[in-house]
Amino acid sequence: MIATDQAAVRPVRTSEAASMMSGSASPVPAGSVPLARLVDAELEVPVLGGRAVRHVNLDVAASAPAFTVVAEQVARVLPYYASVHRGTGYPSQQTTALVEGARATVARHVGARDDDLVVFTRNTTDALNLLASAVPGDTVVLDLEHHANLLPWRDGARRVVVAQPTIAETLDALDAELARCPAALLTVTGASNVTGEVLPIDRLARLAHAHGARIAVDAAQLLPHRRVSLEASDLDYLAFSGHKAYAPFGAGAFVGRADWLDAAPAHLAGGGAVETVRLDRVEWKHGAARHEAGTPNVVGIVAIARALAEFERLGEAARDSHEQALTDRLHAGLGAQRGIRVVHGFEDADDRLGIATIELERGSVGLLAAALGAEHGISVRAGRFCAHPFFDRVAGRANGLRASLGAGSTTDDVDRFLTALAKLVSDGPAHAYDRGPEGWHPLVDDRPRPEFAF
Ligand code: PLP
């Protein structure tokens, strides 16, 4: 159910309530309460043996629950939902205004220049595939990329540079590659989805431009956790997904320079992307509409705009201190845990998001992840995180376990994870598990399905 009480935006925990009642002015320690209210704040999940526990969601790097204000906004606009750009009725006009207003919100939030385009896409993967069809030359990528920023680039026009042990050496390797042979585009992730390490996008932009290349940033991980600005960082393109930014309604965005996009084939061919159509000739539109044929995902677009407005309301300083406190706590706890190793890409990374991937010295991370979910109500992810080349290079084992946190996370979440991890690493799971095509699962699973399941 969607809460509508604005006062409930930031839930008050016992410790906070106590200090409020005692009149003590001591501030709440960073990370001890959620930074923002998410729709899963009160979610309880069943665990094996018939109990239910508060869910701990440490899988937000994969997909984050909606901000409550996003879900409320979606519910508020749904009655007005109607056709975009074509209808003459009042709801249709309001729907069109919402989509175009969202476009302006995205442009403002990511520091787009006046002549940049904001194209609404399905997600980051879709956005980077659009860019791949528009690049008029070679693309240089690092091997640490998510598959979404590794696979779309045209065969024969993609040049992969292996990231080095330090960020400084990696910049040198990119510099050498761009000097060796000109490229049209350097495309990098803003932060690794495996290690959380943040890349120096301002320096990478200067480097690309010094060699006459443009730069695109895959901000799927970065944007939900750091303010990113095309103008301030001198980036040419930026891609991100709503579902990692607390707006999981199926839309993403691609923002950047118009010229390549205006010269590229329409991303989707169909209605809305054309000026005129004759059976022997088509005149394609310029601008975002060229790549947005068909009816857009209005709900997803509205959700993105509302989430970005919420980031602005929360403020960068609050987000940074909340997530930094939790990230430090997570890494300190993992550093003290025996029997595991934390995966790193760089020796000199001085900034990382709230993501940690671990390997087990012995045993299966898949089994560990299954037991965290089934016995402790804690969601994490096991695997190679759609970054196979990078994972295979930096990890010693076939798979890792990733914990990732965000605006809804708390120190209590981190502590529950660390406690459960320590117990499982030392004692193993309390129940029997089997391994099927979908991975590890309890041999006997007595957890009831929710009443909405069908
Ligand atoms: N880039 C990075 C760094 C990611 O972590 C992900 C998803 O995990 C993607 C791209 C792909 O995002 P999407 O599935 O929303 O297209």
CSV table of C-alpha atoms and ligand atoms in Angstrom, one decimal:
chain,number,residue,atom,x,y,z
A,1,MET,CA,0.0,0.0,0.0
A,2,ILE,CA,1.2,3.5,-0.8
A,3,ALA,CA,1.6,5.7,2.2
A,4,THR,CA,0.5,9.3,1.6
A,5,ASP,CA,1.5,10.9,4.9
A,6,GLN,CA,4.4,13.3,4.1
A,7,ALA,CA,5.5,13.2,7.7
A,8,ALA,CA,6.2,9.5,7.1
A,9,VAL,CA,8.8,10.2,4.5
A,10,ARG,CA,11.6,9.5,6.9
A,11,PRO,CA,10.6,6.9,9.5
A,12,VAL,CA,11.6,7.6,13.1
A,13,ARG,CA,13.4,4.7,14.7
A,14,THR,CA,13.5,4.0,18.4
A,15,SER,CA,16.9,5.7,19.0
A,16,GLU,CA,15.8,8.8,17.2
A,17,ALA,CA,12.5,9.0,19.0
A,18,ALA,CA,14.3,8.6,22.3
A,19,SER,CA,16.6,11.5,21.6
A,20,MET,CA,13.7,13.6,20.4
A,21,MET,CA,11.7,12.9,23.6
A,22,SER,CA,14.6,13.6,25.9
A,23,GLY,CA,15.1,16.9,24.1
A,24,SER,CA,18.7,15.9,23.4
A,25,ALA,CA,20.1,17.7,20.3
A,26,SER,CA,22.5,14.9,19.4
A,27,PRO,CA,22.1,14.2,15.7
A,28,VAL,CA,21.2,10.8,14.5
A,29,PRO,CA,24.3,9.0,13.4
A,30,ALA,CA,24.6,8.9,9.6
A,31,GLY,CA,23.1,5.7,8.3
A,32,SER,CA,21.2,4.7,11.4
A,33,VAL,CA,17.8,5.5,9.7
A,34,PRO,CA,16.9,5.4,6.0
A,35,LEU,CA,17.8,8.5,4.1
A,36,ALA,CA,14.5,8.2,2.1
A,37,ARG,CA,11.3,6.3,2.4
A,38,LEU,CA,11.1,3.4,0.0
A,39,VAL,CA,8.0,1.3,-0.7
A,40,ASP,CA,9.6,-1.8,0.8
A,41,ALA,CA,10.4,0.0,4.1
A,42,GLU,CA,8.1,-2.3,6.1
A,43,LEU,CA,8.5,-5.4,4.0
A,44,GLU,CA,8.6,-8.7,6.0
A,45,VAL,CA,9.6,-11.8,4.2
A,46,PRO,CA,9.2,-15.5,5.3
A,47,VAL,CA,12.2,-17.5,6.2
A,48,LEU,CA,12.5,-21.3,6.5
A,49,GLY,CA,10.8,-22.8,9.5
A,50,GLY,CA,7.7,-20.6,9.5
A,51,ARG,CA,9.0,-17.3,10.7
A,52,ALA,CA,8.9,-13.9,9.0
A,53,VAL,CA,11.6,-11.2,9.4
A,54,ARG,CA,12.1,-7.7,8.2
A,55,HIS,CA,13.6,-7.9,4.7
A,56,VAL,CA,17.2,-6.6,4.3
A,57,ASN,CA,17.6,-5.5,0.8
A,58,LEU,CA,21.3,-5.5,-0.2
A,59,ASP,CA,20.7,-6.0,-3.9
A,60,VAL,CA,19.9,-2.4,-4.8
A,61,ALA,CA,22.7,-2.2,-7.4
A,62,ALA,CA,20.7,-4.7,-9.4
A,63,SER,CA,17.3,-3.0,-9.1
A,64,ALA,CA,16.1,-0.6,-6.4
A,65,PRO,CA,12.6,-0.4,-4.9
A,66,ALA,CA,10.7,2.7,-5.7
A,67,PHE,CA,10.9,5.8,-3.6
A,68,THR,CA,7.5,6.1,-1.9
A,69,VAL,CA,7.1,9.6,-3.5
A,70,VAL,CA,7.7,8.0,-6.9
A,71,ALA,CA,5.0,5.3,-6.3
A,72,GLU,CA,2.6,8.1,-5.1
A,73,GLN,CA,3.3,10.2,-8.1
A,74,VAL,CA,2.6,7.3,-10.4
A,75,ALA,CA,-0.7,6.6,-8.6
A,76,ARG,CA,-1.6,10.3,-8.9
A,77,VAL,CA,-1.0,10.6,-12.6
A,78,LEU,CA,-2.5,7.2,-13.7
A,79,PRO,CA,-6.1,8.4,-14.0
A,80,TYR,CA,-4.9,11.0,-16.5
A,81,TYR,CA,-3.0,8.5,-18.5
A,82,ALA,CA,-3.8,8.9,-22.2
A,83,SER,CA,-2.1,9.0,-25.6
A,84,VAL,CA,1.0,11.2,-25.9
A,85,HIS,CA,1.6,13.9,-28.5
A,86,ARG,CA,-1.5,13.0,-30.5
A,87,GLY,CA,-4.6,13.3,-28.5
A,88,THR,CA,-6.8,16.4,-28.3
A,89,GLY,CA,-8.5,15.6,-25.0
A,90,TYR,CA,-7.5,17.1,-21.6
A,91,PRO,CA,-5.9,13.9,-20.2
A,92,SER,CA,-3.9,13.4,-23.4
A,93,GLN,CA,-2.6,17.0,-23.1
A,94,GLN,CA,-1.7,16.5,-19.5
A,95,THR,CA,0.1,13.2,-20.3
A,96,THR,CA,2.1,15.0,-23.1
A,97,ALA,CA,3.0,17.8,-20.7
A,98,LEU,CA,4.2,15.2,-18.1
A,99,VAL,CA,6.5,13.5,-20.6
A,100,GLU,CA,7.9,16.8,-21.9
A,101,GLY,CA,8.2,18.1,-18.3
A,102,ALA,CA,10.1,15.0,-17.4
A,103,ARG,CA,12.4,15.5,-20.3
A,104,ALA,CA,13.2,19.0,-19.0
A,105,THR,CA,13.7,17.6,-15.4
A,106,VAL,CA,16.2,15.0,-16.7
A,107,ALA,CA,18.0,17.6,-18.7
A,108,ARG,CA,18.3,19.9,-15.7
A,109,HIS,CA,19.3,17.2,-13.3
A,110,VAL,CA,22.1,15.9,-15.4
A,111,GLY,CA,23.4,19.3,-16.4
A,112,ALA,CA,22.6,18.9,-20.1
A,113,ARG,CA,23.6,21.8,-22.4
A,114,ASP,CA,20.8,23.7,-24.2
A,115,ASP,CA,21.3,21.8,-27.4
A,116,ASP,CA,21.7,18.3,-25.9
A,117,LEU,CA,19.0,15.7,-26.6
A,118,VAL,CA,17.2,13.7,-23.9
A,119,VAL,CA,16.0,10.5,-25.5
A,120,PHE,CA,13.8,8.2,-23.3
A,121,THR,CA,14.8,4.6,-23.6
A,122,ARG,CA,14.0,1.3,-21.9
A,123,ASN,CA,17.1,1.3,-19.8
A,124,THR,CA,20.9,1.9,-20.0
A,125,THR,CA,21.4,-1.1,-22.3
A,126,ASP,CA,18.9,0.3,-24.7
A,127,ALA,CA,20.6,3.8,-24.5
A,128,LEU,CA,24.0,2.4,-25.2
A,129,ASN,CA,22.8,0.4,-28.1
A,130,LEU,CA,21.3,3.6,-29.5
A,131,LEU,CA,24.7,5.3,-29.2
A,132,ALA,CA,26.4,2.3,-30.8
A,133,SER,CA,24.3,2.8,-33.9
A,134,ALA,CA,25.3,6.4,-34.1
A,135,VAL,CA,29.1,6.4,-33.5
A,136,PRO,CA,31.0,7.4,-36.7
A,137,GLY,CA,34.2,5.5,-35.9
A,138,ASP,CA,36.0,3.4,-33.4
A,139,THR,CA,34.9,3.1,-29.8
A,140,VAL,CA,37.4,2.5,-27.0
A,141,VAL,CA,36.2,0.7,-23.8
A,142,LEU,CA,37.8,-0.7,-20.7
A,143,ASP,CA,37.5,-4.4,-19.9
A,144,LEU,CA,35.8,-3.6,-16.6
A,145,GLU,CA,32.6,-2.7,-18.2
A,146,HIS,CA,29.2,-4.2,-17.6
A,147,HIS,CA,28.1,-6.2,-20.7
A,148,ALA,CA,25.7,-3.3,-21.5
A,149,ASN,CA,28.8,-1.1,-22.2
A,150,LEU,CA,30.9,-3.9,-23.8
A,151,LEU,CA,28.7,-5.7,-26.3
A,152,PRO,CA,26.8,-3.0,-28.2
A,153,TRP,CA,29.9,-1.6,-30.0
A,154,ARG,CA,30.2,-2.6,-33.6
A,155,ASP,CA,32.5,-5.6,-34.3
A,156,GLY,CA,35.8,-4.4,-35.6
A,157,ALA,CA,35.2,-0.9,-34.3
A,158,ARG,CA,35.5,-1.8,-30.6
A,159,ARG,CA,38.9,-1.5,-29.0
A,160,VAL,CA,39.2,-2.9,-25.5
A,161,VAL,CA,41.9,-1.6,-23.1
A,162,VAL,CA,42.6,-3.8,-20.1
A,163,ALA,CA,42.3,-1.8,-16.9
A,164,GLN,CA,45.6,-1.7,-15.0
A,165,PRO,CA,46.2,-2.2,-11.2
A,166,THR,CA,45.9,1.5,-10.6
A,167,ILE,CA,43.6,4.1,-11.9
A,168,ALA,CA,46.6,6.3,-12.8
A,169,GLU,CA,48.1,3.5,-14.9
A,170,THR,CA,44.7,2.8,-16.5
A,171,LEU,CA,44.5,6.5,-17.6
A,172,ASP,CA,48.0,6.1,-19.1
A,173,ALA,CA,46.9,2.9,-21.0
A,174,LEU,CA,43.9,4.7,-22.4
A,175,ASP,CA,46.0,7.7,-23.3
A,176,ALA,CA,48.4,5.4,-25.2
A,177,GLU,CA,45.6,3.7,-27.0
A,178,LEU,CA,43.9,6.9,-28.1
A,179,ALA,CA,47.3,8.3,-29.2
A,180,ARG,CA,48.1,5.1,-31.1
A,181,CYS,CA,45.0,5.3,-33.2
A,182,PRO,CA,42.3,7.9,-33.2
A,183,ALA,CA,38.8,6.8,-32.0
A,184,ALA,CA,35.4,8.6,-32.2
A,185,LEU,CA,34.4,7.6,-28.7
A,186,LEU,CA,35.7,6.6,-25.3
A,187,THR,CA,32.9,5.0,-23.2
A,188,VAL,CA,33.3,4.2,-19.5
A,189,THR,CA,31.2,3.3,-16.6
A,190,GLY,CA,30.9,5.9,-13.9
A,191,ALA,CA,31.4,3.2,-11.3
A,192,SER,CA,32.0,-0.5,-11.4
A,193,ASN,CA,29.0,-2.6,-10.7
A,194,VAL,CA,31.3,-5.3,-9.3
A,195,THR,CA,33.5,-3.3,-6.9
A,196,GLY,CA,31.7,0.0,-6.6
A,197,GLU,CA,34.9,1.8,-7.5
A,198,VAL,CA,34.2,5.2,-8.9
A,199,LEU,CA,36.1,6.2,-12.1
A,200,PRO,CA,37.4,9.8,-12.5
A,201,ILE,CA,35.1,10.8,-15.2
A,202,ASP,CA,36.3,14.5,-15.3
A,203,ARG,CA,39.8,13.3,-16.0
A,204,LEU,CA,38.7,10.7,-18.5
A,205,ALA,CA,36.7,13.4,-20.3
A,206,ARG,CA,39.8,15.6,-20.6
A,207,LEU,CA,41.8,12.7,-21.8
A,208,ALA,CA,39.3,11.7,-24.5
A,209,HIS,CA,38.9,15.3,-25.7
A,210,ALA,CA,42.7,15.8,-25.9
A,211,HIS,CA,42.7,13.0,-28.5
A,212,GLY,CA,39.7,14.3,-30.4
A,213,ALA,CA,37.4,11.6,-29.1
A,214,ARG,CA,34.0,12.1,-27.3
A,215,ILE,CA,33.2,10.5,-24.0
A,216,ALA,CA,30.1,8.6,-22.9
A,217,VAL,CA,29.4,7.6,-19.3
A,218,ASP,CA,27.4,4.6,-18.4
A,219,ALA,CA,25.8,6.1,-15.2
A,220,ALA,CA,23.6,3.2,-14.4
A,221,GLN,CA,25.4,2.7,-11.1
A,222,LEU,CA,26.7,6.2,-10.5
A,223,LEU,CA,23.6,8.4,-11.0
A,224,PRO,CA,21.6,6.9,-8.1
A,225,HIS,CA,24.4,7.6,-5.7
A,226,ARG,CA,26.3,10.7,-7.0
A,227,ARG,CA,25.2,13.9,-8.8
A,228,VAL,CA,26.5,13.7,-12.4
A,229,SER,CA,26.6,16.7,-14.7
A,230,LEU,CA,27.4,16.6,-18.4
A,231,GLU,CA,28.3,20.3,-18.4
A,232,ALA,CA,30.4,20.3,-15.2
A,233,SER,CA,32.3,17.2,-16.1
A,234,ASP,CA,32.4,18.0,-19.9
A,235,LEU,CA,30.8,14.7,-20.8
A,236,ASP,CA,29.3,14.2,-24.3
A,237,TYR,CA,26.8,11.5,-23.4
A,238,LEU,CA,25.2,9.9,-20.4
A,239,ALA,CA,23.0,6.8,-20.0
A,240,PHE,CA,21.1,5.6,-17.0
A,241,SER,CA,18.1,3.4,-15.9
A,242,GLY,CA,15.1,4.4,-13.8
A,243,HIS,CA,15.0,1.0,-12.0
A,244,LYS,CA,18.4,1.5,-10.3
A,245,ALA,CA,17.4,5.1,-9.3
A,246,TYR,CA,14.3,4.2,-7.3
A,247,ALA,CA,12.0,4.5,-10.3
A,248,PRO,CA,11.4,0.9,-11.3
A,249,PHE,CA,8.7,1.4,-14.0
A,250,GLY,CA,10.7,0.4,-17.1
A,251,ALA,CA,12.2,3.5,-18.5
A,252,GLY,CA,15.8,4.9,-18.9
A,253,ALA,CA,17.3,7.9,-20.5
A,254,PHE,CA,20.1,8.8,-22.9
A,255,VAL,CA,21.3,12.4,-22.9
A,256,GLY,CA,23.9,14.1,-25.0
A,257,ARG,CA,25.0,15.8,-28.2
A,258,ALA,CA,22.5,15.9,-31.1
A,259,ASP,CA,24.6,15.7,-34.2
A,260,TRP,CA,25.5,12.0,-34.2
A,261,LEU,CA,21.9,11.1,-33.1
A,262,ASP,CA,20.4,13.2,-35.8
A,263,ALA,CA,22.6,11.4,-38.4
A,264,ALA,CA,21.9,7.9,-37.1
A,265,PRO,CA,19.2,5.6,-38.2
A,266,ALA,CA,16.1,5.7,-36.1
A,267,HIS,CA,16.5,3.5,-33.1
A,268,LEU,CA,13.1,2.1,-33.7
A,269,ALA,CA,11.3,2.6,-37.0
A,270,GLY,CA,7.7,3.6,-36.7
A,271,GLY,CA,5.1,6.2,-35.9
A,272,GLY,CA,6.3,9.4,-34.2
A,273,ALA,CA,9.8,9.2,-35.6
A,274,VAL,CA,8.9,10.5,-39.1
A,275,GLU,CA,8.0,13.8,-40.7
A,276,THR,CA,6.4,12.2,-43.8
A,277,VAL,CA,6.1,8.7,-45.2
A,278,ARG,CA,5.6,7.8,-48.8
A,279,LEU,CA,5.8,4.2,-49.9
A,280,ASP,CA,9.0,5.0,-51.8
A,281,ARG,CA,10.5,7.6,-49.3
A,282,VAL,CA,10.6,8.4,-45.6
A,283,GLU,CA,11.6,11.7,-44.1
A,284,TRP,CA,12.9,11.0,-40.5
A,285,LYS,CA,12.6,13.6,-37.8
A,286,HIS,CA,15.5,15.1,-36.1
A,287,GLY,CA,15.8,15.4,-32.3
A,288,ALA,CA,14.7,12.9,-29.6
A,289,ALA,CA,11.5,11.9,-31.5
A,290,ARG,CA,13.7,10.3,-34.2
A,291,HIS,CA,14.6,7.6,-31.7
A,292,GLU,CA,11.4,7.3,-29.8
A,293,ALA,CA,9.0,5.7,-32.3
A,294,GLY,CA,5.9,4.2,-30.8
A,295,THR,CA,4.0,5.0,-27.6
A,296,PRO,CA,6.6,5.8,-24.9
A,297,ASN,CA,6.6,4.4,-21.3
A,298,VAL,CA,4.8,7.4,-19.8
A,299,VAL,CA,4.7,5.9,-16.3
A,300,GLY,CA,8.4,5.0,-16.4
A,301,ILE,CA,9.3,8.5,-17.6
A,302,VAL,CA,7.1,10.2,-14.9
A,303,ALA,CA,8.7,8.0,-12.3
A,304,ILE,CA,12.3,8.9,-13.4
A,305,ALA,CA,11.5,12.6,-13.2
A,306,ARG,CA,10.0,12.3,-9.7
A,307,ALA,CA,12.9,10.3,-8.5
A,308,LEU,CA,15.4,12.9,-9.8
A,309,ALA,CA,13.4,15.6,-8.0
A,310,GLU,CA,13.6,13.5,-4.8
A,311,PHE,CA,17.4,13.2,-5.2
A,312,GLU,CA,17.5,17.0,-5.4
A,313,ARG,CA,15.3,17.4,-2.3
A,314,LEU,CA,17.4,15.0,-0.3
A,315,GLY,CA,20.6,16.8,-1.2
A,316,GLU,CA,24.0,15.6,-2.2
A,317,ALA,CA,25.6,16.1,1.2
A,318,ALA,CA,23.0,14.0,3.0
A,319,ARG,CA,23.2,11.2,0.4
A,320,ASP,CA,27.0,11.2,0.5
A,321,SER,CA,27.2,11.0,4.3
A,322,HIS,CA,24.4,8.4,4.6
A,323,GLU,CA,26.0,6.1,2.0
A,324,GLN,CA,29.6,6.7,3.0
A,325,ALA,CA,28.8,5.7,6.6
A,326,LEU,CA,27.2,2.5,5.5
A,327,THR,CA,29.9,1.8,2.9
A,328,ASP,CA,32.6,2.2,5.5
A,329,ARG,CA,30.8,0.0,8.0
A,330,LEU,CA,30.2,-2.7,5.3
A,331,HIS,CA,33.9,-2.7,4.3
A,332,ALA,CA,35.2,-2.6,7.8
A,333,GLY,CA,33.0,-5.6,8.7
A,334,LEU,CA,34.1,-7.5,5.6
A,335,GLY,CA,37.7,-6.7,6.3
A,336,ALA,CA,37.4,-8.3,9.7
A,337,GLN,CA,35.6,-11.4,8.4
A,338,ARG,CA,37.8,-14.6,7.9
A,339,GLY,CA,37.3,-17.0,5.1
A,340,ILE,CA,36.4,-14.3,2.5
A,341,ARG,CA,38.2,-11.9,0.1
A,342,VAL,CA,36.8,-8.6,-1.1
A,343,VAL,CA,37.2,-8.1,-4.9
A,344,HIS,CA,39.0,-4.9,-6.0
A,345,GLY,CA,39.8,-3.6,-9.5
A,346,PHE,CA,42.2,-0.9,-8.5
A,347,GLU,CA,44.8,-0.4,-5.7
A,348,ASP,CA,44.4,3.4,-5.7
A,349,ALA,CA,40.6,3.8,-5.9
A,350,ASP,CA,39.7,6.5,-3.3
A,351,ASP,CA,36.0,6.6,-4.0
A,352,ARG,CA,33.5,3.8,-4.1
A,353,LEU,CA,29.8,3.3,-4.0
A,354,GLY,CA,28.0,1.1,-1.4
A,355,ILE,CA,28.9,-2.1,-3.3
A,356,ALA,CA,31.1,-4.9,-2.1
A,357,THR,CA,31.7,-8.2,-3.9
A,358,ILE,CA,33.3,-11.0,-1.9
A,359,GLU,CA,34.7,-14.4,-2.7
A,360,LEU,CA,34.7,-17.4,-0.4
A,361,GLU,CA,38.0,-19.1,0.3
A,362,ARG,CA,36.0,-22.4,0.6
A,363,GLY,CA,32.4,-23.2,-0.5
A,364,SER,CA,29.9,-21.8,-2.8
A,365,VAL,CA,28.8,-18.2,-2.9
A,366,GLY,CA,25.6,-19.3,-4.6
A,367,LEU,CA,24.7,-21.5,-1.6
A,368,LEU,CA,25.7,-18.7,0.7
A,369,ALA,CA,23.4,-16.2,-1.1
A,370,ALA,CA,20.5,-18.7,-1.1
A,371,ALA,CA,20.9,-19.3,2.6
A,372,LEU,CA,21.1,-15.5,3.3
A,373,GLY,CA,17.7,-15.2,1.6
A,374,ALA,CA,16.0,-18.3,2.8
A,375,GLU,CA,17.2,-18.3,6.4
A,376,HIS,CA,17.9,-14.7,7.2
A,377,GLY,CA,15.6,-12.7,4.9
A,378,ILE,CA,18.6,-10.9,3.3
A,379,SER,CA,18.8,-10.3,-0.4
A,380,VAL,CA,22.2,-10.2,-2.2
A,381,ARG,CA,23.4,-11.4,-5.6
A,382,ALA,CA,25.7,-14.2,-6.6
A,383,GLY,CA,27.4,-14.6,-9.9
A,384,ARG,CA,29.7,-12.6,-12.2
A,385,PHE,CA,27.3,-9.6,-12.4
A,386,CYS,CA,27.2,-9.3,-16.3
A,387,ALA,CA,30.9,-8.2,-16.2
A,388,HIS,CA,32.5,-11.6,-17.1
A,389,PRO,CA,35.8,-10.3,-18.5
A,390,PHE,CA,36.4,-8.1,-15.5
A,391,PHE,CA,35.3,-10.6,-13.0
A,392,ASP,CA,37.4,-13.4,-14.5
A,393,ARG,CA,40.4,-11.1,-14.4
A,394,VAL,CA,40.2,-9.8,-10.9
A,395,ALA,CA,38.6,-12.6,-9.0
A,396,GLY,CA,40.2,-15.9,-8.0
A,397,ARG,CA,37.0,-17.9,-8.0
A,398,ALA,CA,34.2,-18.6,-10.6
A,399,ASN,CA,31.6,-16.5,-8.8
A,400,GLY,CA,31.3,-13.7,-6.2
A,401,LEU,CA,28.6,-12.5,-3.8
A,402,ARG,CA,27.7,-8.9,-4.0
A,403,ALA,CA,26.1,-6.7,-1.3
A,404,SER,CA,24.9,-3.3,-2.4
A,405,LEU,CA,23.1,-0.5,-0.5
A,406,GLY,CA,21.4,2.8,-1.0
A,407,ALA,CA,19.1,5.4,0.3
A,408,GLY,CA,16.8,2.9,2.0
A,409,SER,CA,19.6,1.1,3.8
A,410,THR,CA,20.6,1.4,7.4
A,411,THR,CA,23.4,0.3,9.7
A,412,ASP,CA,21.1,-2.3,11.1
A,413,ASP,CA,20.9,-3.8,7.5
A,414,VAL,CA,24.6,-3.9,7.3
A,415,ASP,CA,25.0,-5.4,10.7
A,416,ARG,CA,22.4,-8.1,10.0
A,417,PHE,CA,24.2,-9.0,6.8
A,418,LEU,CA,27.6,-9.1,8.5
A,419,THR,CA,26.3,-11.3,11.4
A,420,ALA,CA,24.5,-13.7,9.1
A,421,LEU,CA,27.6,-13.9,6.9
A,422,ALA,CA,29.9,-14.7,9.8
A,423,LYS,CA,27.5,-17.4,11.0
A,424,LEU,CA,27.1,-19.0,7.6
A,425,VAL,CA,30.8,-18.9,6.8
A,426,SER,CA,31.7,-20.6,10.1
A,427,ASP,CA,28.8,-23.0,10.6
A,428,GLY,CA,27.3,-23.4,7.1
A,429,PRO,CA,23.5,-23.2,6.4
A,430,ALA,CA,21.1,-24.6,9.0
A,431,HIS,CA,19.0,-26.3,6.3
A,432,ALA,CA,19.6,-28.6,3.3
A,433,TYR,CA,19.9,-27.1,-0.2
A,434,ASP,CA,20.0,-28.5,-3.7
A,435,ARG,CA,21.4,-27.1,-6.9
A,436,GLY,CA,19.1,-26.8,-9.9
A,437,PRO,CA,19.3,-25.0,-13.2
A,438,GLU,CA,18.3,-21.7,-11.4
A,439,GLY,CA,21.0,-22.1,-8.8
A,440,TRP,CA,20.8,-23.2,-5.1
A,441,HIS,CA,17.4,-23.6,-3.4
A,442,PRO,CA,16.2,-25.1,-0.1
A,443,LEU,CA,15.5,-28.8,-0.4
A,444,VAL,CA,12.3,-28.3,1.5
A,445,ASP,CA,10.9,-24.8,1.0
A,446,ASP,CA,8.1,-24.0,3.4
A,447,ARG,CA,7.9,-20.3,2.8
A,448,PRO,CA,4.4,-19.3,1.7
A,449,ARG,CA,3.9,-17.3,-1.4
A,450,PRO,CA,2.3,-13.9,-1.1
A,451,GLU,CA,-1.4,-13.7,-1.7
A,452,PHE,CA,-0.9,-11.8,-5.0
A,453,ALA,CA,1.0,-14.7,-6.5
A,454,PHE,CA,-0.6,-16.6,-9.4
B,1,PLP,N1,25.8,-0.6,-16.7
B,1,PLP,C1,26.0,-0.9,-15.4
B,1,PLP,C2,27.3,-0.4,-14.8
B,1,PLP,C3,25.2,-1.7,-14.7
B,1,PLP,O1,25.4,-2.1,-13.4
B,1,PLP,C4,24.0,-2.2,-15.4
B,1,PLP,C5,23.1,-3.1,-14.7
B,1,PLP,O2,23.4,-3.8,-13.7
B,1,PLP,C6,23.8,-1.8,-16.7
B,1,PLP,C7,24.7,-1.0,-17.3
B,1,PLP,C8,22.6,-2.3,-17.4
B,1,PLP,O3,21.5,-1.7,-16.9
B,1,PLP,P1,20.0,-2.0,-17.5
B,1,PLP,O4,19.8,-3.5,-17.2
B,1,PLP,O5,19.1,-1.1,-16.7
B,1,PLP,O6,20.0,-1.7,-18.9
